[in-house]
């Protein structure tokens, strides 16, 4: 009888140990998963706030600002259980107030401004790449902002990339033209015109820059023709001069 009881106690103890270990592993895994989630949420908040602070680099639409603000709000809500996060409720309330104010009072200024130099252009393109990734991520996750507005904003950013590249290309063409780099200049102009044509986008700014590039190409070709004409005339002149010198100083015929 005692042996049976002892066996039962051992079996129960072993079973309880297994259950305890399974529960400990589950809690450890759950805590690790929560840490990963909280870290991801903090990164989302940091990235979105950084992009909002730097929005003077690019024209931000109302839709883009709302996407970033709602992204921060969603991340803060998921961080409610984070013991290291302080004042989460206050931050959530603040974001909600900001979002309401944006919906009611945000003034858009979407006018395109040419980047001052290559460095500014590269910085703008990197920012746009980050913004477009965020839009796609939010669309997959189920954004609280209207889906059609998000897709429209993605198209606007895509057009902005094209404008930045064309603007930067024209600045480089002007520099090459001033340095008399005719071949490189012509190549860049042709490339710019081809990019605009293949984009298939009907935009007044792009059409204007297409006219500018065509005019630059026309002027360049005229300069090349004039230079070629001058070169031909110079060669002919030299040939005539040499011929005259030969007649004067060449061997005299014997009569």
Short mmCIF file of N, CA and C in Angstrom, two decimals, residues 41 44-45 48-49 52 62-78 92 94-100 102-103 134 138 142-146 150:
data_model
loop_
_atom_site.label_atom_id
_atom_site.label_comp_id
_atom_site.label_asym_id
_atom_site.label_seq_id
_atom_site.Cartn_x
_atom_site.Cartn_y
_atom_site.Cartn_z
N UNK A 41 7.24 48.72 -31.19
CA UNK A 41 6.36 49.88 -31.03
C UNK A 41 7.17 51.15 -30.74
N UNK A 44 8.67 52.31 -33.92
CA UNK A 44 7.65 52.93 -34.77
C UNK A 44 7.41 54.37 -34.34
N UNK A 45 7.27 54.57 -33.03
CA UNK A 45 7.03 55.92 -32.51
C UNK A 45 8.22 56.84 -32.82
N UNK A 48 8.42 57.60 -36.66
CA UNK A 48 7.33 58.49 -37.10
C UNK A 48 7.54 59.91 -36.59
N UNK A 49 7.96 60.05 -35.34
CA UNK A 49 8.21 61.38 -34.79
C UNK A 49 9.37 62.06 -35.50
N UNK A 52 8.13 63.35 -38.78
CA UNK A 52 7.27 64.52 -38.58
C UNK A 52 8.10 65.77 -38.26
N UNK A 62 -1.86 66.40 -45.86
CA UNK A 62 -2.65 66.12 -44.66
C UNK A 62 -2.75 64.61 -44.45
N UNK A 63 -2.92 63.86 -45.54
CA UNK A 63 -3.01 62.41 -45.46
C UNK A 63 -1.75 61.80 -44.85
N UNK A 64 -0.58 62.27 -45.30
CA UNK A 64 0.68 61.72 -44.81
C UNK A 64 0.87 62.00 -43.32
N UNK A 65 0.53 63.21 -42.90
CA UNK A 65 0.65 63.55 -41.48
C UNK A 65 -0.29 62.69 -40.65
N UNK A 66 -1.51 62.47 -41.13
CA UNK A 66 -2.47 61.64 -40.40
C UNK A 66 -2.00 60.19 -40.32
N UNK A 67 -1.40 59.70 -41.40
CA UNK A 67 -0.87 58.32 -41.39
C UNK A 67 0.18 58.18 -40.29
N UNK A 68 1.10 59.13 -40.22
CA UNK A 68 2.17 59.07 -39.23
C UNK A 68 1.62 59.22 -37.81
N UNK A 69 0.69 60.15 -37.62
CA UNK A 69 0.11 60.36 -36.28
C UNK A 69 -0.69 59.15 -35.81
N UNK A 70 -1.47 58.56 -36.70
CA UNK A 70 -2.24 57.36 -36.34
C UNK A 70 -1.33 56.17 -36.09
N UNK A 71 -0.20 56.16 -36.80
CA UNK A 71 0.79 55.10 -36.57
C UNK A 71 1.35 55.21 -35.15
N UNK A 72 1.64 56.44 -34.73
CA UNK A 72 2.13 56.67 -33.36
C UNK A 72 1.06 56.27 -32.36
N UNK A 73 -0.17 56.67 -32.61
CA UNK A 73 -1.28 56.35 -31.69
C UNK A 73 -1.46 54.85 -31.53
N UNK A 74 -1.46 54.12 -32.63
CA UNK A 74 -1.62 52.66 -32.58
C UNK A 74 -0.48 52.00 -31.80
N UNK A 75 0.74 52.48 -32.03
CA UNK A 75 1.90 51.92 -31.32
C UNK A 75 1.81 52.19 -29.82
N UNK A 76 1.39 53.39 -29.44
CA UNK A 76 1.25 53.74 -28.02
C UNK A 76 0.19 52.87 -27.35
N UNK A 77 -0.90 52.61 -28.04
CA UNK A 77 -1.95 51.77 -27.47
C UNK A 77 -1.46 50.35 -27.20
N UNK A 78 -0.59 49.86 -28.10
CA UNK A 78 -0.04 48.51 -27.90
C UNK A 78 1.00 48.47 -26.79
N UNK A 92 -1.23 59.02 -25.26
CA UNK A 92 -2.33 58.62 -26.14
C UNK A 92 -3.34 59.75 -26.28
N UNK A 94 -2.82 62.91 -25.87
CA UNK A 94 -2.20 64.00 -26.62
C UNK A 94 -2.26 63.73 -28.13
N UNK A 95 -1.94 62.49 -28.53
CA UNK A 95 -1.98 62.15 -29.95
C UNK A 95 -3.40 62.27 -30.51
N UNK A 96 -4.38 61.89 -29.73
CA UNK A 96 -5.77 61.99 -30.18
C UNK A 96 -6.17 63.45 -30.37
N UNK A 97 -5.72 64.32 -29.47
CA UNK A 97 -6.01 65.75 -29.61
C UNK A 97 -5.34 66.32 -30.87
N UNK A 98 -4.06 65.90 -31.10
CA UNK A 98 -3.33 66.37 -32.29
C UNK A 98 -4.02 65.91 -33.56
N UNK A 99 -4.46 64.66 -33.59
CA UNK A 99 -5.13 64.11 -34.78
C UNK A 99 -6.43 64.87 -35.07
N UNK A 100 -7.19 65.15 -34.03
CA UNK A 100 -8.43 65.92 -34.21
C UNK A 100 -8.14 67.32 -34.75
N UNK A 102 -5.49 68.21 -36.56
CA UNK A 102 -5.04 68.08 -37.95
C UNK A 102 -6.24 67.93 -38.87
N UNK A 103 -7.19 67.09 -38.49
CA UNK A 103 -8.38 66.88 -39.32
C UNK A 103 -9.15 68.18 -39.53
N UNK A 134 6.20 53.04 -45.32
CA UNK A 134 5.25 53.16 -44.21
C UNK A 134 3.82 53.06 -44.73
N UNK A 138 1.22 50.23 -43.61
CA UNK A 138 -0.06 50.56 -42.99
C UNK A 138 -1.23 49.99 -43.78
N UNK A 142 -3.84 47.40 -42.16
CA UNK A 142 -5.20 47.91 -41.97
C UNK A 142 -5.18 49.30 -41.36
N UNK A 143 -4.89 50.30 -42.16
CA UNK A 143 -4.77 51.66 -41.68
C UNK A 143 -6.13 52.24 -41.29
N UNK A 144 -6.10 53.17 -40.32
CA UNK A 144 -7.32 53.87 -39.92
C UNK A 144 -7.63 55.04 -40.85
N UNK A 145 -6.64 55.43 -41.67
CA UNK A 145 -6.82 56.49 -42.66
C UNK A 145 -7.45 55.88 -43.91
N UNK A 146 -8.28 56.66 -44.59
CA UNK A 146 -8.96 56.18 -45.78
C UNK A 146 -7.98 55.56 -46.78
N UNK A 150 -4.71 57.03 -48.95
CA UNK A 150 -3.35 56.48 -48.81
C UNK A 150 -2.75 56.14 -50.17
#
